[in-house]
Coordinates of C-alpha atoms in Angstrom, one line a residue:
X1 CA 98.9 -8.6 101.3
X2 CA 95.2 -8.4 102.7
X3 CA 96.7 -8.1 105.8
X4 CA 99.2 -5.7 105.1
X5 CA 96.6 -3.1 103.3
X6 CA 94.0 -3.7 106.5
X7 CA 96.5 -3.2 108.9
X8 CA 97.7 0.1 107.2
X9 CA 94.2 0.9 107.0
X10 CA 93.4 1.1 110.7
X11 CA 96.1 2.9 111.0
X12 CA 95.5 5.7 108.4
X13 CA 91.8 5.8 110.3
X14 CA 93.1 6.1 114.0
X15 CA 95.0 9.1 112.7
X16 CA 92.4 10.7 111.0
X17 CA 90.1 10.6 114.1
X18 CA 91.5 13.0 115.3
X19 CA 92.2 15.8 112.6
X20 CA 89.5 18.4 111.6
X21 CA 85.5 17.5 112.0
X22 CA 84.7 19.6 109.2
X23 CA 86.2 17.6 106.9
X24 CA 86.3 14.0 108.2
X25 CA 83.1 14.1 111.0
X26 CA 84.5 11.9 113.4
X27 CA 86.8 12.7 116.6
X28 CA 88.2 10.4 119.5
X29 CA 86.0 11.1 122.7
X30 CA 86.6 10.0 126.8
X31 CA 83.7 7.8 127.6
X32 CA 82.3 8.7 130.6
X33 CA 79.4 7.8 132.9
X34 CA 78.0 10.2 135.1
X35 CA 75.2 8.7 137.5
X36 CA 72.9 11.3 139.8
X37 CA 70.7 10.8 142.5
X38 CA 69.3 14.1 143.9
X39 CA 68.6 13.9 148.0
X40 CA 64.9 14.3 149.1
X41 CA 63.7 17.9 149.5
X42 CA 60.8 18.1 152.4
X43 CA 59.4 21.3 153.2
X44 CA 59.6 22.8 155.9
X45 CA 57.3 25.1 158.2
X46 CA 59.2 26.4 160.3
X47 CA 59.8 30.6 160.7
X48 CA 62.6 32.4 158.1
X49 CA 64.4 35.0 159.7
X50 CA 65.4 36.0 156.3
X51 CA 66.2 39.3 155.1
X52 CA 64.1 42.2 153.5
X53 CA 60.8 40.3 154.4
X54 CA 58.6 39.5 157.6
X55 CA 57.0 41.4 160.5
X56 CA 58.6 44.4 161.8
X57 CA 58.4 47.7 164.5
X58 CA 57.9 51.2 164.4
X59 CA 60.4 53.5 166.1
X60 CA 60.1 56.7 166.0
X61 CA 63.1 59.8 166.2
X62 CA 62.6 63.6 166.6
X63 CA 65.1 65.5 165.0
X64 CA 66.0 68.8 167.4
X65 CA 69.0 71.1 168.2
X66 CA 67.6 71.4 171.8
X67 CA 66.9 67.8 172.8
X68 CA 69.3 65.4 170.7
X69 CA 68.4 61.9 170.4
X70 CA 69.2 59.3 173.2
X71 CA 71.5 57.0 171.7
X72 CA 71.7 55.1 175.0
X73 CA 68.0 54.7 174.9
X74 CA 68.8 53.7 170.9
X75 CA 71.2 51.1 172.1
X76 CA 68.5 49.5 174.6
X77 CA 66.0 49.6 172.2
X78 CA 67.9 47.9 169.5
X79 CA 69.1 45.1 171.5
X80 CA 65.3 43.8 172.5
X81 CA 64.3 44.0 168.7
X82 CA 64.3 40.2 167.2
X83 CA 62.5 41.2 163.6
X84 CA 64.8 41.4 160.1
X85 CA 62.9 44.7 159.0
X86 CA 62.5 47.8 161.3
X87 CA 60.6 50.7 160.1
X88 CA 62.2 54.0 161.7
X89 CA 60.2 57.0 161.8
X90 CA 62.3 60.5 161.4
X91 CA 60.1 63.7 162.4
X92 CA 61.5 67.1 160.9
X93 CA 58.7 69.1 162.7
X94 CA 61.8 71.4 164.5
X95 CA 63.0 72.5 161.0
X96 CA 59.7 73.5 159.4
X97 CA 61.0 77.1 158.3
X98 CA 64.6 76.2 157.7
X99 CA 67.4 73.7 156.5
X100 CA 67.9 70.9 158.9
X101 CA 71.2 72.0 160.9
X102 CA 74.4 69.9 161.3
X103 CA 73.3 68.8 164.2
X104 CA 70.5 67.2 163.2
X105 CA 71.4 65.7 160.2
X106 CA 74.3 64.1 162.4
X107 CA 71.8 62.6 164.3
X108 CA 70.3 60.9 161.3
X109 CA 73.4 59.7 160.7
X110 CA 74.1 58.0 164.0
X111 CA 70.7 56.4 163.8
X112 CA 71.2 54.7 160.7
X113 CA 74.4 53.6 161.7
X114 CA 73.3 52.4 165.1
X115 CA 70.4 50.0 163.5
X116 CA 73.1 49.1 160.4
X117 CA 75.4 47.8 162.7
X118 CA 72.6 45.9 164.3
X119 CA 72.2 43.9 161.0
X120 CA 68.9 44.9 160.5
X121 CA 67.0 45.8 157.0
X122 CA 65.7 49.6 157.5
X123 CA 62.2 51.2 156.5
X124 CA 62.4 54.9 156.5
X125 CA 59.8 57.7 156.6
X126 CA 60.3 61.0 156.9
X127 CA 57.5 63.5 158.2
X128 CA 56.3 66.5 160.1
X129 CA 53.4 64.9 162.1
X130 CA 52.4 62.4 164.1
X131 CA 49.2 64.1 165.7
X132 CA 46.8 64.4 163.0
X133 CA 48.2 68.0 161.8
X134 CA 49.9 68.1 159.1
X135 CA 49.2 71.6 157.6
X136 CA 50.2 73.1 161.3
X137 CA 53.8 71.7 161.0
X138 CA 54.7 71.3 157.5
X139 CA 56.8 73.8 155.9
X140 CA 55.1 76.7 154.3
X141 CA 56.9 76.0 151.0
X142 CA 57.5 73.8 149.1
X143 CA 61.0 74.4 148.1
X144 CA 61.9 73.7 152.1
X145 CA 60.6 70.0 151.2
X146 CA 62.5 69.5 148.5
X147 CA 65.5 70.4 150.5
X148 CA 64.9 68.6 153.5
X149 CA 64.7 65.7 150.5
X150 CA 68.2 66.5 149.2
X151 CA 69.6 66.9 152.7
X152 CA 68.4 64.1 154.2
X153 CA 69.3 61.7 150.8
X154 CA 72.9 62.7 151.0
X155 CA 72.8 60.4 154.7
X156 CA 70.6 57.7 153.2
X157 CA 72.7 57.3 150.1
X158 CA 76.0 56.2 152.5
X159 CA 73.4 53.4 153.9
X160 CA 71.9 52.3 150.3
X161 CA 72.7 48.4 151.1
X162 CA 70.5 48.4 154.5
X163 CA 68.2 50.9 153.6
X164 CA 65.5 48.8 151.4
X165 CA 62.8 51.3 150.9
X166 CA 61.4 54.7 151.8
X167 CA 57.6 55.1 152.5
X168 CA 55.9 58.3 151.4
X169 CA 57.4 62.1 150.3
X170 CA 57.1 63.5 153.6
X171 CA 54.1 65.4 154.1
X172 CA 50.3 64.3 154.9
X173 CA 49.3 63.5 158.6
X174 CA 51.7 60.3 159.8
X175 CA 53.2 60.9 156.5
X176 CA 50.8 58.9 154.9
X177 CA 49.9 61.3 152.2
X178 CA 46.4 62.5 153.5
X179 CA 45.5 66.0 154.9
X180 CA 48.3 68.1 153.7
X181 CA 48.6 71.3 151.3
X182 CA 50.9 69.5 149.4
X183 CA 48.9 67.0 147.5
X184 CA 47.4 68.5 144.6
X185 CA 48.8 66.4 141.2
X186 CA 51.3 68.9 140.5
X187 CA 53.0 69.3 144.0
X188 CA 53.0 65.6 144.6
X189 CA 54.3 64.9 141.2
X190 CA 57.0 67.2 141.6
X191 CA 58.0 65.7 145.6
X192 CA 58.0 62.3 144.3
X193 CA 60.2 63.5 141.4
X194 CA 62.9 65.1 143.6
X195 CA 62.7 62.1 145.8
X196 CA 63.2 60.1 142.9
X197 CA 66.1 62.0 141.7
X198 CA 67.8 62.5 145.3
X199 CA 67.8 58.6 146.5
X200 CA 70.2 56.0 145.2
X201 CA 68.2 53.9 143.0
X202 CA 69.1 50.7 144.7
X203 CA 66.7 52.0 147.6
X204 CA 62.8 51.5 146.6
X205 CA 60.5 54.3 147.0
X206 CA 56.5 53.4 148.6
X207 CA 53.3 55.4 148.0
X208 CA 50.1 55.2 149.5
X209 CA 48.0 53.9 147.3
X210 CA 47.5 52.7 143.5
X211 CA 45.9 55.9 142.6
X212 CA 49.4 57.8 144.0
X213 CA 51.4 55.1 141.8
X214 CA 49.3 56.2 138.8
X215 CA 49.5 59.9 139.0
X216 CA 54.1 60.4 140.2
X217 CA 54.4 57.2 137.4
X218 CA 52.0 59.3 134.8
X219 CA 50.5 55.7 133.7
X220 CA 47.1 54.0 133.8
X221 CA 48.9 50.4 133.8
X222 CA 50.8 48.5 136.5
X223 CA 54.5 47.9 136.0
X224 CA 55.2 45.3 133.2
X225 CA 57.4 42.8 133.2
X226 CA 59.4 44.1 130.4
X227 CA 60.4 47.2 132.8
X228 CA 60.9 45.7 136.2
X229 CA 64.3 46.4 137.9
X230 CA 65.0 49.0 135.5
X231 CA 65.7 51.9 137.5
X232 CA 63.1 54.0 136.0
X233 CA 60.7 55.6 139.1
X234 CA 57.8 52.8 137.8
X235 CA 60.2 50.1 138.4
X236 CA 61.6 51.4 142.1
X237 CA 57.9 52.7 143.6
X238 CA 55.5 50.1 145.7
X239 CA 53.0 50.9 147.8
X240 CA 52.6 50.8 151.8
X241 CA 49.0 50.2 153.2
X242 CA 48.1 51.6 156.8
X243 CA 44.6 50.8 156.3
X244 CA 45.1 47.0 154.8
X245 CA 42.1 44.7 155.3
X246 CA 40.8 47.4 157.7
X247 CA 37.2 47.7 155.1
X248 CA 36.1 47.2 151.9
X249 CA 38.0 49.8 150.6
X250 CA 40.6 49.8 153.0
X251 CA 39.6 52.9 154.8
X252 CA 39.7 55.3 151.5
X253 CA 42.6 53.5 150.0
X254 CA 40.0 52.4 147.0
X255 CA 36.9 53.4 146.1
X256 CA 33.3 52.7 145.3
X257 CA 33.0 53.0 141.5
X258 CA 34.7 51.2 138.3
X259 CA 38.0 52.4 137.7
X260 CA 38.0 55.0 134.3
X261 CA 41.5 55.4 133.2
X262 CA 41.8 59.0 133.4
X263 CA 44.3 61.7 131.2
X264 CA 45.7 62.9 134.7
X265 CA 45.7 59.2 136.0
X266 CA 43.4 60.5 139.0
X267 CA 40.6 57.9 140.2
X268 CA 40.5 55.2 142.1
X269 CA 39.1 51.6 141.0
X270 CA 37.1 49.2 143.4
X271 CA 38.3 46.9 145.7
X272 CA 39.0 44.2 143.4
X273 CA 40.4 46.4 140.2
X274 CA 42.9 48.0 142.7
X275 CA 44.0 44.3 144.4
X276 CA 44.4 42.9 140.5
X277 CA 46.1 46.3 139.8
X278 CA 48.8 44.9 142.8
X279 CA 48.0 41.6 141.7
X280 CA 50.2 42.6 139.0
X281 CA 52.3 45.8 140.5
X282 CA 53.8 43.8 142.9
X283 CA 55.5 40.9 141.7
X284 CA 58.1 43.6 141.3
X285 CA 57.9 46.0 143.9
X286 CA 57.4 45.8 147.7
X287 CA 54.2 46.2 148.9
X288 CA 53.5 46.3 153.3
X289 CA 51.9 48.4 155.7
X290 CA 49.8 47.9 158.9
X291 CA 46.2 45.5 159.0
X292 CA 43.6 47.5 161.3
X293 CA 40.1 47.3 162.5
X294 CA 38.5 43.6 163.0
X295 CA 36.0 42.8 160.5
X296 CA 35.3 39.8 158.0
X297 CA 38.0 41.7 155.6
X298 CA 40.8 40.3 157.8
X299 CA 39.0 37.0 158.9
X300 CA 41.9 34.8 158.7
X301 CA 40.7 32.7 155.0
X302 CA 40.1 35.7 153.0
X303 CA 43.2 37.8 154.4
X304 CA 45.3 35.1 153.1
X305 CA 43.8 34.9 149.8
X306 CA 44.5 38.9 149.8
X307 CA 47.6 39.3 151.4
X308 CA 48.9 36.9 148.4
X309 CA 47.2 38.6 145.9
X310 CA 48.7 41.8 146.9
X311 CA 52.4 40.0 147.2
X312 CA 52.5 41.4 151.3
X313 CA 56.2 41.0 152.3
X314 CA 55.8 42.9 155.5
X315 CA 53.4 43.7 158.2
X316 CA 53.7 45.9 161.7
X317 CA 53.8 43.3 164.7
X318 CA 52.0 45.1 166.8
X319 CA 49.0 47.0 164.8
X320 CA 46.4 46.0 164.8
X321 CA 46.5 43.7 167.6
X322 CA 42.6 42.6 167.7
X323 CA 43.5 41.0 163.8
X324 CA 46.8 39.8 165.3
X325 CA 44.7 38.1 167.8
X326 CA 42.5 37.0 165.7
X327 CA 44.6 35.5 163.2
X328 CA 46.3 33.7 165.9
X329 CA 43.3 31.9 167.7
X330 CA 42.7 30.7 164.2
X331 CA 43.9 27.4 162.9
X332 CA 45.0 26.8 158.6
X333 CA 43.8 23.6 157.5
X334 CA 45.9 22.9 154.2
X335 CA 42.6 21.1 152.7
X336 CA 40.8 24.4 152.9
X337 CA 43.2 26.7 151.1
X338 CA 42.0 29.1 148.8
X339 CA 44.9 28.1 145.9
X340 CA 46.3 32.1 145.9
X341 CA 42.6 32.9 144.7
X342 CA 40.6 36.4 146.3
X343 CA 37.6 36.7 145.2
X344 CA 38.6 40.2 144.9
X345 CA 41.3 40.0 142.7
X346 CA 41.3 38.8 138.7
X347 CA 44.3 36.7 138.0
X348 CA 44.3 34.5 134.8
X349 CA 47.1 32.1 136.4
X350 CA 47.3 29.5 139.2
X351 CA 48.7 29.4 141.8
X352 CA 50.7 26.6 142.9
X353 CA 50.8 26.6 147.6
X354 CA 51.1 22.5 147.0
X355 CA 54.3 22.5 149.6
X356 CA 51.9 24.1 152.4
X357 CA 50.4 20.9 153.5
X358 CA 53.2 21.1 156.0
X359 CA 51.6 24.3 157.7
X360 CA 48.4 21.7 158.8
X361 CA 47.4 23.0 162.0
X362 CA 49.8 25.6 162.2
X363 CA 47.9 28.8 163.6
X364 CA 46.9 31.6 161.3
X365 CA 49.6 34.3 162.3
X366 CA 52.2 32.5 162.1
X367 CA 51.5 30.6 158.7
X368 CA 50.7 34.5 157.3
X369 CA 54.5 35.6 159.4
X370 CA 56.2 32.8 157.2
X371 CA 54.8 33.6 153.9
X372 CA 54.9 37.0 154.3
X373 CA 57.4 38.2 151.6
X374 CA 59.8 35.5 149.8
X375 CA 59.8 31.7 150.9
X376 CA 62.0 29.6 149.0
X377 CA 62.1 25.8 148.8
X378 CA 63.9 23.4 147.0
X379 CA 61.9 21.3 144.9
X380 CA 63.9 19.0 142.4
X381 CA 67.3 18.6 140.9
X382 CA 68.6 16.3 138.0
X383 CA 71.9 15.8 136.4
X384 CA 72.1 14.9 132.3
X385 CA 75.0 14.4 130.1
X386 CA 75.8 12.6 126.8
X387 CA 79.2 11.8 126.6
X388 CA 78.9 12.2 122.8
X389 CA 76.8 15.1 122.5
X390 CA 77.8 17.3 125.8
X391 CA 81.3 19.0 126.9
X392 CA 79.6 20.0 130.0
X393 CA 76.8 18.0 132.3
X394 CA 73.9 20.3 133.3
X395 CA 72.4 20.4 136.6
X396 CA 68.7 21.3 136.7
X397 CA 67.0 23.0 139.7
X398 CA 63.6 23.3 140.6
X399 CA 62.8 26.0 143.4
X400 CA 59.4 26.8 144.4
X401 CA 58.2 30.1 146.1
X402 CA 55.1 29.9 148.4
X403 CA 55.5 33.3 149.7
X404 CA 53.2 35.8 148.8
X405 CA 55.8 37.9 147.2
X406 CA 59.5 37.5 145.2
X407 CA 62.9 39.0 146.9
X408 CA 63.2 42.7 145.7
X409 CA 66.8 42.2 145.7
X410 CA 69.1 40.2 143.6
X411 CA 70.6 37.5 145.6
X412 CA 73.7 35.1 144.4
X413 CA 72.9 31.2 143.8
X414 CA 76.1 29.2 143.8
X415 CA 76.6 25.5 143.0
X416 CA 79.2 23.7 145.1
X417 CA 80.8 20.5 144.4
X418 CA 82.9 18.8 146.7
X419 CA 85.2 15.5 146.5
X420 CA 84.5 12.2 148.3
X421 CA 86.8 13.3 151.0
X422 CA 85.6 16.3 151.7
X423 CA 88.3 18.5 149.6
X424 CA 86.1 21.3 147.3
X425 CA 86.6 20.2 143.9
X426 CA 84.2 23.4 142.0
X427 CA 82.2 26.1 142.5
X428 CA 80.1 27.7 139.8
X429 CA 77.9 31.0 139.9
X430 CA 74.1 30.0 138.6
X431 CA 72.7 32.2 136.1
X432 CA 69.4 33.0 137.7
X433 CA 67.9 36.0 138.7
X434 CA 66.3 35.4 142.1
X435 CA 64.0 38.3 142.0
X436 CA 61.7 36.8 138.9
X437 CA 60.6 33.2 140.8
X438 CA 57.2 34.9 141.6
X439 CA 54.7 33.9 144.2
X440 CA 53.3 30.9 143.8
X441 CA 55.3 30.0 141.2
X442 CA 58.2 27.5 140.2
X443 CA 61.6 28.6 139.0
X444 CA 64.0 26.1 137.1
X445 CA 67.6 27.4 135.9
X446 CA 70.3 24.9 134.9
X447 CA 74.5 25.1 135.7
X448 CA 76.7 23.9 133.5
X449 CA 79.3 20.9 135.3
X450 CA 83.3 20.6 133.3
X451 CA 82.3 17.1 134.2
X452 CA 85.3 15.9 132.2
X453 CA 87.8 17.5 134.1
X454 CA 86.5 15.3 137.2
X455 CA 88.2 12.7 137.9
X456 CA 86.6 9.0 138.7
X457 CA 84.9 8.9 142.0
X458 CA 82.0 10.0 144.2
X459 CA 81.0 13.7 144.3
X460 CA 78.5 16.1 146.2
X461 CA 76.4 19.3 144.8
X462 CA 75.9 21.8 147.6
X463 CA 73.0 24.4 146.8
X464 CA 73.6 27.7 148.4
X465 CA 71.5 31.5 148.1
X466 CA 73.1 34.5 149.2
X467 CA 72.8 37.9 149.9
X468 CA 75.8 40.3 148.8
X469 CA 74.1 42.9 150.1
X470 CA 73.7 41.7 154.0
X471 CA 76.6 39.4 153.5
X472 CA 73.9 36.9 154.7
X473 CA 73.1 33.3 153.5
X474 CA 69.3 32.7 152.4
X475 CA 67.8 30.2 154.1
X476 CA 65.5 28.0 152.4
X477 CA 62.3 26.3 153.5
X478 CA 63.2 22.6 153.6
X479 CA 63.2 20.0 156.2
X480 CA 67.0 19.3 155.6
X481 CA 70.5 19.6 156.9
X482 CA 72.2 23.0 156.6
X483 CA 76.2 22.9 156.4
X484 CA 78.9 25.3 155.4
X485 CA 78.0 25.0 152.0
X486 CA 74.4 25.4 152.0
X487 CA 72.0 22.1 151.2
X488 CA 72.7 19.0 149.7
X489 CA 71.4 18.4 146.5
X490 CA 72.3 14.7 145.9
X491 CA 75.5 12.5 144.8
X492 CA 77.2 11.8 141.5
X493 CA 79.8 9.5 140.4
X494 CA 82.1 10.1 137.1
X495 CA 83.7 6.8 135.9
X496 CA 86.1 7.2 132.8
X497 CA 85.7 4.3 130.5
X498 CA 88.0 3.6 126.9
X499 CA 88.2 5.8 124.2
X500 CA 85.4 6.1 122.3
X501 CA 84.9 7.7 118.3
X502 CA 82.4 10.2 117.9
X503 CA 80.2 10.5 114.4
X504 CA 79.8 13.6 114.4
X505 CA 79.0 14.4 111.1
X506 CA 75.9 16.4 110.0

C-alpha cells in the first residue's frame, strides 16, 4: 500500500511541476551549461582612417556665372586627397547684391556630389572673403544673407548624411566671424537663427568661439548632458578654432579677465574658464579648427593635455606647419603622460589613457592624428547565466575611448554569433548609444543571448560597430584579427543536461 500511495505521489508531483507558478512555485527547467572564455583584446597604435574624425584639407570654390568651377580640376584634386574629413570652402563674393543664380547654386550641387561620391565626410563654410575684407564684399543687407542661407541649405539638405557640420554664418573675414558689420548681438543672433532653422538638424552647426556659443544659445552654461542630441540649436552648435594653441588666449578667442556671466551672455572668460567651458561643451558637440604660431602653447606635452581637454576631433594638415613640425620631431613617452589633465582646464574626473602605453615612442603628430576625435578599443567581455534564474545569457562589454572626443554620430553595435562550422546561428542589435562613451572614459552595455534556443556545441561572438550613415564599418583600436563579422570576442559552449525543477517560489 506504501508503495502504491508513493508511487501515485510522484506522479501527482511530476504533473504539478508543470502547471501555474503562482500557485504551486515550482516549474520543470532545461539544465544548461554555458562556459565563456573572452579572446585577449591588445591595443593597438596604429592610425584609424575612421569616419567623421582626424586631420583634414582646405579647398576652396568661387561661385561665378562667368568662370564656372572646374570640375576636371575637382576630379584631380579629389583623387590625391587620402584624409576622412575635407573642409570645402564656398565663396559667394559674385552674388553680394543679389540671389545666387541657377547656375551657381548648380555648381554647389556638383561639388557636393563630386566629394560624396568620393566617400568622404564634408566640412562646409560659406563666405564672402578670403582677403582680410569682409565689409568690402559682404552683402549690404542683411536680408541677402539670410537668403543666400535658405538657398544654399536647400543643396546641403539633399547631402545631410556626408555633410557633418557647417562652420560659421557666413560673414567676418575668412568667415571666421571677425571684422564684419554683421556682428553686433542682434544680427548674429538672428544669422545663426535662420541658419539654424534652414539646415537639416542631423548636420552640426560651429561658431567661433565660447563667447559666440553663449550669446546665438542665450545661455551662460555649456550644454548639459540632460540636453545633448536633442535637436535644440545648444545641442547641434560646436565651435571651430583658427587660432588653437596659437597664444594664451588663442589669438582673441579668450580673454584676460574672470569670466562674469552676463544678461546678454557677452564676455569672455580666461584661458582656463573657456577650456573647462569646452571641457564640458564638447563631449557633445564637435570641436576643430587650425593650430598656429610656434610657442610653448603647442609644445607637444601641454597641446596634448589641451587638445583632450577641449575634445579636438579634427585638425588642418597642413596649418600650421612649424607646430606640425614640431610635434613631429617630438617623441611621447607613455610614462610622462599628463592623465587628460591641462593645467588650464578644471575637471573633477579622471581620466583613464591606461591603453596608450602602446603609443611608447611613437612621435608626437602622429599619437595627436590617432586620438584626434573617437578611438575605440575593446576592453573586456564576459558571458553569465543561471540556468534557474535567467531565460536569456547576457554578454557584457567593456569599450574604452582614448580619443580626445566621443563620435557625434550614432553608430550601430551588433553582436554576432556563429556556429562551430561557420554557419551564423544569431545576430542581435546592442542597446548602446555610441555617442555617450566619452573621452577617457569606459563604456559597458550588456546583450541579451536566447541561449536556450542553442543547441549543444561550440559557438563564436563577433563584435562589430557600424556607421549607417557612411555605410562603413568602425574600426576599432586593437591588435587583433578583423573578419567579415567584425572582432572576435571569445568562445562559448552550451551543453543541455536533464531536466531539472525550479523553486521558484517567493
Amino acid at each position: 500500500m506504501k508503495k502504491i500511495l508513493l508511487t501515485a505521489f510522484c506522479i501527482l508531483f511530476t504533473a504539478l511541476s508543470t502547471v501555474s507558478l503562482g500557485v504551486y512555485g515550482f516549474q520543470q527547467y532545461d539544465y544548461l551549461t554555458v562556459s565563456y572564455q573572452p579572446m585577449d583584446y591588445p591595443p593597438s597604435n596604429r592610425q584609424l582612417n575612421n569616419p567623421y574624425r582626424g586631420w583634414y584639407h582646405i579647398y576652396g570654390y568661387t561661385l561665378s556665372d562667368n568662370t564656372p568651377i572646374d570640375m576636371d580640376d575637382m576630379a584631380k584634386t579629389i583623387a590625391k586627397d587620402a584624409n576622412q574629413l575635407v573642409l570645402l570652402e564656398i565663396n559667394l563674393r559674385n552674388y553680394s547684391d543679389c540671389e545666387i543664380s541657377a547656375s551657381g547654386l548648380s555648381q554647389l550641387e556638383s561639388t557636393l556630389l563630386a566629394w560624396q561620391d568620393a566617400g568622404k565626410q564634408l566640412i562646409l563654410r560659406f563666405l564672402y572673403d578670403w582677403n582680410g575684407k569682409a565689409r568690402q564684399t559682404e552683402p549690404k543687407d542683411i536680408s541677402i544673407i539670410k537668403r543666400h542661407m535658405t538657398q544654399t541649405g536647400a543643396i546641403v539638405n539633399k547631402y545631410a548624411e556626408r555633410v557633418y557640420l557647417m562652420q560659421g554664418i557666413y560673414v567676418g573675414n575668412c568667415g571666421e566671424m571677425n571684422n564684419s558689420d554683421y556682428m553686433s548681438l542682434e544680427n548674429m543672433y538672428e544669422l545663426a537663427a535662420h541658419l539654424n532653422s534652414v539646415i537639416d538638424p542631423a548636420i552640426y552647426l560651429s561658431v567661433r568661439t565660447p563667447e559666440h556659443y553663449r550669446i546665438i544659445c542665450q545661455t551662460n552654461e555649456p550644454l548639459s548632458f540632460a540636453d545633448a542630441f536633442s535637436g535644440k540649436i545648444t545641442a547641434r552648435t560646436g565651435l571651430f578654432n583658427d587660432g588653437m594653441l596659437g597664444s594664451e588666449s588663442d589669438l582673441g578667442t579668450y580673454g584676460e579677465n574672470d569670466f562674469v556671466p552676463s544678461d546678454d551672455f557677452t564676455g569672455k572668460g580666461t584661458r582656463s574658464e573657456e577650456i573647462a567651458f569646452q571641457n564640458v561643451l564638447c563631449h557633445y558637440v564637435p570641436n576643430g579648427g587650425e593650430v598656429v604660431l610656434d610657442n610653448e602653447y603647442n609644445d607637444f606635452p601641454r597641446a596634448v593635455a589641451d587638445l583632450r581637454a577641449m575634445h579636438v576631433s579634427y585638425l588642418d594638415s597642413n596649418y600650421d606647419l612649424a607646430v606640425l613640425d614640431k610635434w613631429r620631431s617630438t617623441i611621447y613617452s607613455a610614462n610622462n603622460d599628463t592623465d587628460g589633465y591641462s593645467e588650464d582646464a578644471s575637471s573633477d574626473s579622471v581620466d583613464d589613457y591606461s591603453q596608450d602605453y602602446c603609443f611608447d615612442g611613437t612621435d608626437g603628430y602622429s599619437y595627436i592624428g590617432a586620438h584626434l576625435g573617437y578611438r575605440y578599443a575593446l576592453v573586456s567581455s564576459d558571458c553569465s547565466f543561471d540556468t534557474f534564474r535567467d531565460d536569456k545569457a547576457k554578454l557584457a562589454i567593456e569599450i574604452a575611448n582614448s580619443g580626445f572626443s566621443a563620435s557625434y554620430r550614432p553608430f550601430i553595435s551588433s553582436i554576432t554569433v556563429l556556429c562551430e562550422d561557420g554557419t551564423l546561428c544569431d545576430t542581435i542589435i546592442a542597446n548602446t548609444d555610441n555617442r555617450y562613451w566619452r573621452s577617457g572614459e569606459t563604456a559597458s552595455f550588456e546583450v541579451p543571448l536566447d541561449i536556450r534556443i542553442y543547441k549543444d556545441g561550440n559557438y563564436q561572438i563577433y563584435y562589430r560597430l557600424w556607421d549607417p550613415a557612411t555605410n562603413r564599418e568602425i574600426r576599432l583600436a586593437n591588435d587583433m584579427k578583423h573578419t567579415n563579422h567584425g572582432y572576435c570576442l571569445g568562445n562559448f559552449t552550451v551543453g543541455h543536461k536533464e531536466k531539472a525543477v525550479k523553486d521558484l517560489t517567493p
